[in-house]
Structure formats: structure tokens, C-alpha cells
mmCIF file of N, CA and C in Angstrom:
data_model
loop_
_atom_site.group_PDB
_atom_site.id
_atom_site.type_symbol
_atom_site.label_atom_id
_atom_site.label_comp_id
_atom_site.label_asym_id
_atom_site.label_seq_id
_atom_site.Cartn_x
_atom_site.Cartn_y
_atom_site.Cartn_z
ATOM 1 N N MET X 1 4.160 -17.712 3.459
ATOM 2 C CA MET X 1 3.349 -18.233 4.529
ATOM 3 C C MET X 1 1.979 -18.603 3.965
ATOM 4 N N GLN X 2 1.449 -19.692 4.477
ATOM 5 C CA GLN X 2 0.136 -20.146 4.041
ATOM 6 C C GLN X 2 -0.797 -20.161 5.260
ATOM 7 N N LEU X 3 -1.980 -19.627 5.082
ATOM 8 C CA LEU X 3 -2.959 -19.601 6.159
ATOM 9 C C LEU X 3 -4.021 -20.659 5.932
ATOM 10 N N LEU X 4 -4.369 -21.370 6.979
ATOM 11 C CA LEU X 4 -5.434 -22.357 6.935
ATOM 12 C C LEU X 4 -6.783 -21.668 7.128
ATOM 13 N N ASP X 5 -7.851 -22.372 6.819
ATOM 14 C CA ASP X 5 -9.183 -21.799 7.003
ATOM 15 C C ASP X 5 -9.433 -21.406 8.457
ATOM 16 N N GLY X 6 -8.939 -22.220 9.382
ATOM 17 C CA GLY X 6 -9.076 -21.915 10.804
ATOM 18 C C GLY X 6 -8.349 -20.640 11.180
ATOM 19 N N ASP X 7 -7.187 -20.404 10.547
ATOM 20 C CA ASP X 7 -6.435 -19.179 10.789
ATOM 21 C C ASP X 7 -7.226 -17.968 10.298
ATOM 22 N N ARG X 8 -7.785 -18.102 9.106
ATOM 23 C CA ARG X 8 -8.580 -17.008 8.548
ATOM 24 C C ARG X 8 -9.796 -16.697 9.433
ATOM 25 N N SER X 9 -10.434 -17.743 9.938
ATOM 26 C CA SER X 9 -11.583 -17.545 10.823
ATOM 27 C C SER X 9 -11.166 -16.833 12.109
ATOM 28 N N ALA X 10 -10.015 -17.221 12.659
ATOM 29 C CA ALA X 10 -9.519 -16.580 13.880
ATOM 30 C C ALA X 10 -9.213 -15.109 13.628
ATOM 31 N N ILE X 11 -8.663 -14.796 12.462
ATOM 32 C CA ILE X 11 -8.356 -13.400 12.118
ATOM 33 C C ILE X 11 -9.634 -12.592 11.969
ATOM 34 N N LEU X 12 -10.622 -13.162 11.316
ATOM 35 C CA LEU X 12 -11.904 -12.461 11.158
ATOM 36 C C LEU X 12 -12.556 -12.239 12.524
ATOM 37 N N GLN X 13 -12.412 -13.181 13.451
ATOM 38 C CA GLN X 13 -12.971 -13.025 14.791
ATOM 39 C C GLN X 13 -12.250 -11.895 15.525
ATOM 40 N N ILE X 14 -10.932 -11.793 15.356
ATOM 41 C CA ILE X 14 -10.156 -10.697 15.967
ATOM 42 C C ILE X 14 -10.650 -9.366 15.421
ATOM 43 N N GLN X 15 -10.871 -9.295 14.113
ATOM 44 C CA GLN X 15 -11.382 -8.069 13.510
ATOM 45 C C GLN X 15 -12.687 -7.658 14.178
ATOM 46 N N TYR X 16 -13.563 -8.621 14.390
ATOM 47 C CA TYR X 16 -14.861 -8.356 14.994
ATOM 48 C C TYR X 16 -14.719 -7.977 16.470
ATOM 49 N N ASP X 17 -13.949 -8.769 17.222
ATOM 50 C CA ASP X 17 -13.815 -8.553 18.668
ATOM 51 C C ASP X 17 -13.130 -7.245 19.033
ATOM 52 N N PHE X 18 -12.085 -6.888 18.278
ATOM 53 C CA PHE X 18 -11.289 -5.710 18.630
ATOM 54 C C PHE X 18 -11.527 -4.514 17.724
ATOM 55 N N GLY X 19 -12.337 -4.670 16.703
ATOM 56 C CA GLY X 19 -12.603 -3.571 15.786
ATOM 57 C C GLY X 19 -11.373 -3.169 14.980
ATOM 58 N N MET X 20 -10.553 -4.145 14.646
ATOM 59 C CA MET X 20 -9.316 -3.885 13.886
ATOM 60 C C MET X 20 -9.577 -4.086 12.399
ATOM 61 N N SER X 21 -8.787 -3.374 11.591
ATOM 62 C CA SER X 21 -8.814 -3.634 10.159
ATOM 63 C C SER X 21 -7.985 -4.891 9.882
ATOM 64 N N ARG X 22 -7.918 -5.302 8.630
ATOM 65 C CA ARG X 22 -7.262 -6.565 8.291
ATOM 66 C C ARG X 22 -5.794 -6.649 8.729
ATOM 67 N N GLY X 23 -4.999 -5.661 8.352
ATOM 68 C CA GLY X 23 -3.561 -5.719 8.638
ATOM 69 C C GLY X 23 -3.275 -5.868 10.134
ATOM 70 N N PRO X 24 -3.816 -4.974 10.974
ATOM 71 C CA PRO X 24 -3.591 -5.120 12.401
ATOM 72 C C PRO X 24 -4.131 -6.431 12.972
ATOM 73 N N ALA X 25 -5.272 -6.899 12.474
ATOM 74 C CA ALA X 25 -5.840 -8.168 12.957
ATOM 75 C C ALA X 25 -4.914 -9.330 12.643
ATOM 76 N N VAL X 26 -4.352 -9.347 11.440
ATOM 77 C CA VAL X 26 -3.405 -10.414 11.062
ATOM 78 C C VAL X 26 -2.152 -10.318 11.930
ATOM 79 N N ALA X 27 -1.652 -9.113 12.147
ATOM 80 C CA ALA X 27 -0.450 -8.928 12.974
ATOM 81 C C ALA X 27 -0.704 -9.428 14.391
ATOM 82 N N PHE X 28 -1.862 -9.083 14.964
ATOM 83 C CA PHE X 28 -2.190 -9.531 16.305
ATOM 84 C C PHE X 28 -2.342 -11.041 16.347
ATOM 85 N N TRP X 29 -2.977 -11.611 15.353
ATOM 86 C CA TRP X 29 -3.130 -13.076 15.285
ATOM 87 C C TRP X 29 -1.759 -13.751 15.296
ATOM 88 N N LEU X 30 -0.846 -13.245 14.463
ATOM 89 C CA LEU X 30 0.487 -13.845 14.384
ATOM 90 C C LEU X 30 1.234 -13.705 15.711
ATOM 91 N N LEU X 31 1.174 -12.519 16.301
ATOM 92 C CA LEU X 31 1.830 -12.308 17.589
ATOM 93 C C LEU X 31 1.222 -13.210 18.662
ATOM 94 N N ARG X 32 -0.083 -13.394 18.628
ATOM 95 C CA ARG X 32 -0.753 -14.260 19.615
ATOM 96 C C ARG X 32 -0.371 -15.722 19.397
ATOM 97 N N GLU X 33 -0.275 -16.142 18.132
ATOM 98 C CA GLU X 33 0.114 -17.518 17.822
ATOM 99 C C GLU X 33 1.527 -17.823 18.313
ATOM 100 N N ARG X 34 2.368 -16.812 18.317
ATOM 101 C CA ARG X 34 3.770 -16.980 18.722
ATOM 102 C C ARG X 34 4.067 -16.217 20.006
ATOM 103 N N ALA X 35 3.083 -16.126 20.878
ATOM 104 C CA ALA X 35 3.228 -15.374 22.135
ATOM 105 C C ALA X 35 4.496 -15.763 22.871
ATOM 106 N N GLY X 36 5.243 -14.744 23.279
ATOM 107 C CA GLY X 36 6.492 -14.957 24.000
ATOM 108 C C GLY X 36 7.689 -15.185 23.098
ATOM 109 N N LYS X 37 7.455 -15.309 21.795
ATOM 110 C CA LYS X 37 8.551 -15.517 20.830
ATOM 111 C C LYS X 37 8.618 -14.295 19.912
ATOM 112 N N PRO X 38 9.833 -13.884 19.542
ATOM 113 C CA PRO X 38 9.969 -12.714 18.669
ATOM 114 C C PRO X 38 9.339 -12.930 17.295
ATOM 115 N N VAL X 39 8.722 -11.887 16.789
ATOM 116 C CA VAL X 39 8.160 -11.871 15.443
ATOM 117 C C VAL X 39 8.709 -10.617 14.763
ATOM 118 N N ASP X 40 9.327 -10.767 13.586
ATOM 119 C CA ASP X 40 9.917 -9.599 12.941
ATOM 120 C C ASP X 40 8.993 -9.010 11.877
ATOM 121 N N HIS X 41 9.416 -7.883 11.327
ATOM 122 C CA HIS X 41 8.617 -7.148 10.334
ATOM 123 C C HIS X 41 8.290 -8.019 9.136
ATOM 124 N N VAL X 42 9.261 -8.788 8.665
ATOM 125 C CA VAL X 42 9.072 -9.621 7.468
ATOM 126 C C VAL X 42 7.996 -10.678 7.718
ATOM 127 N N GLN X 43 8.009 -11.301 8.870
ATOM 128 C CA GLN X 43 7.009 -12.327 9.181
ATOM 129 C C GLN X 43 5.611 -11.721 9.220
ATOM 130 N N ILE X 44 5.472 -10.550 9.815
ATOM 131 C CA ILE X 44 4.165 -9.883 9.875
ATOM 132 C C ILE X 44 3.711 -9.518 8.472
ATOM 133 N N ASP X 45 4.615 -8.955 7.667
ATOM 134 C CA ASP X 45 4.293 -8.565 6.294
ATOM 135 C C ASP X 45 3.866 -9.784 5.477
ATOM 136 N N ASP X 46 4.585 -10.904 5.629
ATOM 137 C CA ASP X 46 4.237 -12.126 4.896
ATOM 138 C C ASP X 46 2.856 -12.654 5.294
ATOM 139 N N ALA X 47 2.532 -12.587 6.583
ATOM 140 C CA ALA X 47 1.227 -13.056 7.049
ATOM 141 C C ALA X 47 0.106 -12.187 6.476
ATOM 142 N N ILE X 48 0.309 -10.883 6.453
ATOM 143 C CA ILE X 48 -0.713 -9.971 5.898
ATOM 144 C C ILE X 48 -0.880 -10.241 4.402
ATOM 145 N N ASP X 49 0.231 -10.439 3.704
ATOM 146 C CA ASP X 49 0.170 -10.758 2.271
ATOM 147 C C ASP X 49 -0.592 -12.059 2.037
ATOM 148 N N ALA X 50 -0.350 -13.064 2.887
ATOM 149 C CA ALA X 50 -1.032 -14.357 2.748
ATOM 150 C C ALA X 50 -2.536 -14.198 2.963
ATOM 151 N N PHE X 51 -2.931 -13.353 3.912
ATOM 152 C CA PHE X 51 -4.342 -13.152 4.176
ATOM 153 C C PHE X 51 -5.009 -12.374 3.044
ATOM 154 N N ASN X 52 -4.342 -11.341 2.570
ATOM 155 C CA ASN X 52 -4.913 -10.488 1.525
ATOM 156 C C ASN X 52 -4.814 -11.095 0.134
ATOM 157 N N GLY X 53 -3.887 -12.034 -0.049
ATOM 158 C CA GLY X 53 -3.690 -12.635 -1.359
ATOM 159 C C GLY X 53 -2.931 -11.737 -2.314
ATOM 160 N N ALA X 54 -2.305 -10.703 -1.785
ATOM 161 C CA ALA X 54 -1.534 -9.793 -2.626
ATOM 162 C C ALA X 54 -0.279 -9.359 -1.869
ATOM 163 N N THR X 55 0.778 -9.134 -2.614
ATOM 164 C CA THR X 55 2.040 -8.711 -2.023
ATOM 165 C C THR X 55 2.206 -7.211 -2.208
ATOM 166 N N ARG X 56 2.528 -6.541 -1.127
ATOM 167 C CA ARG X 56 2.868 -5.125 -1.214
ATOM 168 C C ARG X 56 3.681 -4.761 0.015
ATOM 169 N N GLU X 57 4.415 -3.696 -0.113
ATOM 170 C CA GLU X 57 5.241 -3.232 1.005
ATOM 171 C C GLU X 57 4.395 -2.321 1.887
ATOM 172 N N ARG X 58 4.488 -2.500 3.191
ATOM 173 C CA ARG X 58 3.712 -1.663 4.115
ATOM 174 C C ARG X 58 4.580 -1.288 5.308
ATOM 175 N N ASP X 59 4.149 -0.269 6.012
ATOM 176 C CA ASP X 59 4.851 0.198 7.204
ATOM 177 C C ASP X 59 4.335 -0.611 8.396
ATOM 178 N N ILE X 60 5.101 -1.599 8.804
ATOM 179 C CA ILE X 60 4.690 -2.490 9.883
ATOM 180 C C ILE X 60 4.596 -1.718 11.192
ATOM 181 N N ARG X 61 5.414 -0.700 11.384
ATOM 182 C CA ARG X 61 5.312 0.100 12.619
ATOM 183 C C ARG X 61 3.929 0.714 12.738
ATOM 184 N N ASN X 62 3.359 1.164 11.641
ATOM 185 C CA ASN X 62 2.013 1.724 11.640
ATOM 186 C C ASN X 62 0.972 0.645 11.954
ATOM 187 N N VAL X 63 1.164 -0.547 11.415
ATOM 188 C CA VAL X 63 0.263 -1.661 11.699
ATOM 189 C C VAL X 63 0.296 -1.973 13.195
ATOM 190 N N ILE X 64 1.496 -2.062 13.765
ATOM 191 C CA ILE X 64 1.641 -2.362 15.196
ATOM 192 C C ILE X 64 1.025 -1.252 16.049
ATOM 193 N N LYS X 65 1.130 -0.004 15.587
ATOM 194 C CA LYS X 65 0.524 1.113 16.302
ATOM 195 C C LYS X 65 -0.984 0.917 16.425
ATOM 196 N N HIS X 66 -1.615 0.436 15.372
ATOM 197 C CA HIS X 66 -3.063 0.192 15.392
ATOM 198 C C HIS X 66 -3.409 -0.994 16.297
ATOM 199 N N VAL X 67 -2.562 -2.015 16.319
ATOM 200 C CA VAL X 67 -2.801 -3.159 17.203
ATOM 201 C C VAL X 67 -2.720 -2.687 18.665
ATOM 202 N N ARG X 68 -1.681 -1.916 18.970
ATOM 203 C CA ARG X 68 -1.523 -1.418 20.344
ATOM 204 C C ARG X 68 -2.716 -0.578 20.764
ATOM 205 N N ALA X 69 -3.208 0.269 19.871
ATOM 206 C CA ALA X 69 -4.360 1.115 20.182
ATOM 207 C C ALA X 69 -5.586 0.265 20.513
ATOM 208 N N ALA X 70 -5.801 -0.792 19.764
ATOM 209 C CA ALA X 70 -6.939 -1.667 20.015
ATOM 210 C C ALA X 70 -6.764 -2.426 21.334
ATOM 211 N N LEU X 71 -5.544 -2.861 21.624
ATOM 212 C CA LEU X 71 -5.304 -3.617 22.850
ATOM 213 C C LEU X 71 -5.418 -2.742 24.099
ATOM 214 N N ARG X 72 -5.151 -1.437 23.974
ATOM 215 C CA ARG X 72 -5.278 -0.534 25.117
ATOM 216 C C ARG X 72 -6.719 -0.466 25.623
ATOM 217 N N LYS X 73 -7.669 -0.773 24.763
ATOM 218 C CA LYS X 73 -9.081 -0.733 25.138
ATOM 219 C C LYS X 73 -9.480 -1.925 26.004
ATOM 220 N N VAL X 74 -8.610 -2.954 26.045
ATOM 221 C CA VAL X 74 -8.898 -4.165 26.805
ATOM 222 C C VAL X 74 -8.151 -4.095 28.131
ATOM 223 N N GLU X 75 -8.894 -3.955 29.209
ATOM 224 C CA GLU X 75 -8.267 -3.851 30.534
ATOM 225 C C GLU X 75 -7.609 -5.178 30.893
ATOM 226 N N GLY X 76 -6.345 -5.097 31.291
ATOM 227 C CA GLY X 76 -5.611 -6.297 31.672
ATOM 228 C C GLY X 76 -5.267 -7.175 30.487
ATOM 229 N N GLY X 77 -5.323 -6.629 29.289
ATOM 230 C CA GLY X 77 -5.054 -7.396 28.076
ATOM 231 C C GLY X 77 -3.569 -7.528 27.791
ATOM 232 N N PRO X 78 -3.239 -8.209 26.721
ATOM 233 C CA PRO X 78 -1.844 -8.391 26.340
ATOM 234 C C PRO X 78 -1.215 -7.075 25.881
ATOM 235 N N THR X 79 0.110 -7.034 25.932
ATOM 236 C CA THR X 79 0.842 -5.866 25.440
ATOM 237 C C THR X 79 1.887 -6.343 24.432
ATOM 238 N N ILE X 80 2.339 -5.411 23.605
ATOM 239 C CA ILE X 80 3.353 -5.726 22.610
ATOM 240 C C ILE X 80 4.632 -5.005 22.997
ATOM 241 N N LYS X 81 5.695 -5.755 23.095
ATOM 242 C CA LYS X 81 7.006 -5.199 23.443
ATOM 243 C C LYS X 81 7.831 -5.117 22.162
ATOM 244 N N THR X 82 8.466 -3.966 21.931
ATOM 245 C CA THR X 82 9.352 -3.790 20.784
ATOM 246 C C THR X 82 10.747 -4.255 21.186
ATOM 247 N N LEU X 83 11.349 -5.088 20.348
ATOM 248 C CA LEU X 83 12.673 -5.615 20.642
ATOM 249 C C LEU X 83 13.753 -4.715 20.052
ATOM 250 N N TYR X 84 14.818 -4.570 20.779
ATOM 251 C CA TYR X 84 15.978 -3.804 20.274
ATOM 252 C C TYR X 84 16.505 -4.539 19.061
ATOM 253 N N GLY X 85 16.715 -3.840 17.983
ATOM 254 C CA GLY X 85 17.207 -4.456 16.760
ATOM 255 C C GLY X 85 16.089 -4.885 15.819
ATOM 256 N N GLY X 86 14.856 -4.686 16.240
ATOM 257 C CA GLY X 86 13.710 -4.995 15.366
ATOM 258 C C GLY X 86 12.916 -6.187 15.844
ATOM 259 N N GLY X 87 11.657 -6.156 15.593
ATOM 260 C CA GLY X 87 10.761 -7.230 15.961
ATOM 261 C C GLY X 87 9.887 -6.892 17.147
ATOM 262 N N TYR X 88 8.953 -7.768 17.422
ATOM 263 C CA TYR X 88 7.978 -7.553 18.474
ATOM 264 C C TYR X 88 7.696 -8.868 19.193
ATOM 265 N N VAL X 89 7.257 -8.752 20.444
ATOM 266 C CA VAL X 89 6.852 -9.912 21.238
ATOM 267 C C VAL X 89 5.539 -9.565 21.926
ATOM 268 N N LEU X 90 4.578 -10.478 21.866
ATOM 269 C CA LEU X 90 3.329 -10.289 22.589
ATOM 270 C C LEU X 90 3.531 -10.827 23.993
ATOM 271 N N GLU X 91 3.274 -9.988 24.964
ATOM 272 C CA GLU X 91 3.390 -10.389 26.366
ATOM 273 C C GLU X 91 1.985 -10.533 26.931
ATOM 274 N N LEU X 92 1.685 -11.734 27.383
ATOM 275 C CA LEU X 92 0.387 -12.002 27.979
ATOM 276 C C LEU X 92 0.402 -11.597 29.438
ATOM 277 N N PRO X 93 -0.739 -11.110 29.938
ATOM 278 C CA PRO X 93 -0.784 -10.700 31.346
ATOM 279 C C PRO X 93 -0.655 -11.915 32.265
ATOM 280 N N ASP X 94 -0.054 -11.694 33.415
ATOM 281 C CA ASP X 94 0.042 -12.759 34.410
ATOM 282 C C ASP X 94 -1.342 -13.033 34.957
ATOM 283 N N GLU X 95 -1.671 -14.304 35.039
ATOM 284 C CA GLU X 95 -2.987 -14.675 35.577
ATOM 285 C C GLU X 95 -2.858 -14.840 37.072
ATOM 286 N N GLU X 96 -3.726 -14.149 37.793
ATOM 287 C CA GLU X 96 -3.720 -14.263 39.250
ATOM 288 C C GLU X 96 -4.606 -15.444 39.643
ATOM 289 N N THR X 97 -4.108 -16.231 40.575
ATOM 290 C CA THR X 97 -4.876 -17.397 41.029
ATOM 291 C C THR X 97 -5.354 -17.221 42.433
#
């Protein structure tokens, strides 16, 4: 996976806005970019590797745990649903009109 400068800027903004470290911020960015569509462990790992410029194996469940903890601080914010068989989906809150 290749990240554009705009992607990197968005990830840095997420880090600032939510107080997340790099890995969780990249995971949240990817989930947000593909909101409503499944994202698996490999895709999240590849995105983090692309941002960091280094390849290593990490526990994506732990990364997602940190994302969820940061999102809990946002009232009415998005939630992450774990899919049976692996993967995650970002669910955006329904907007009331």
C-alpha cells in the first residue's frame, strides 16, 4: 500500500484530534476511508507499515483496542464492529435531521 501526502496529513490530524499513537491512528484512518466496508488484519498491517516505512508483525487486535478506547471518548462517534471470521467495519452514527 502506498500513502499519499494527503493521507499522511489526515493520519497526523487523527493523532492530534484523538490522542492516538501512530498505529491506531493509521488503523482508524483506513477504517474511516472504507467506512461500511470490511477491512481485514492484513490491510491494517500494510497501511501501518506504509506509514512507518518499515515492515513488522503486530497484534492488530491490540491496535483496534486502542482505536476503540479513543473513540469511546467521542460522544455519538463512530464504532468499530468485529466481523465473524476476521476483519472490522467502521460504523458511522446515524445523523438525525
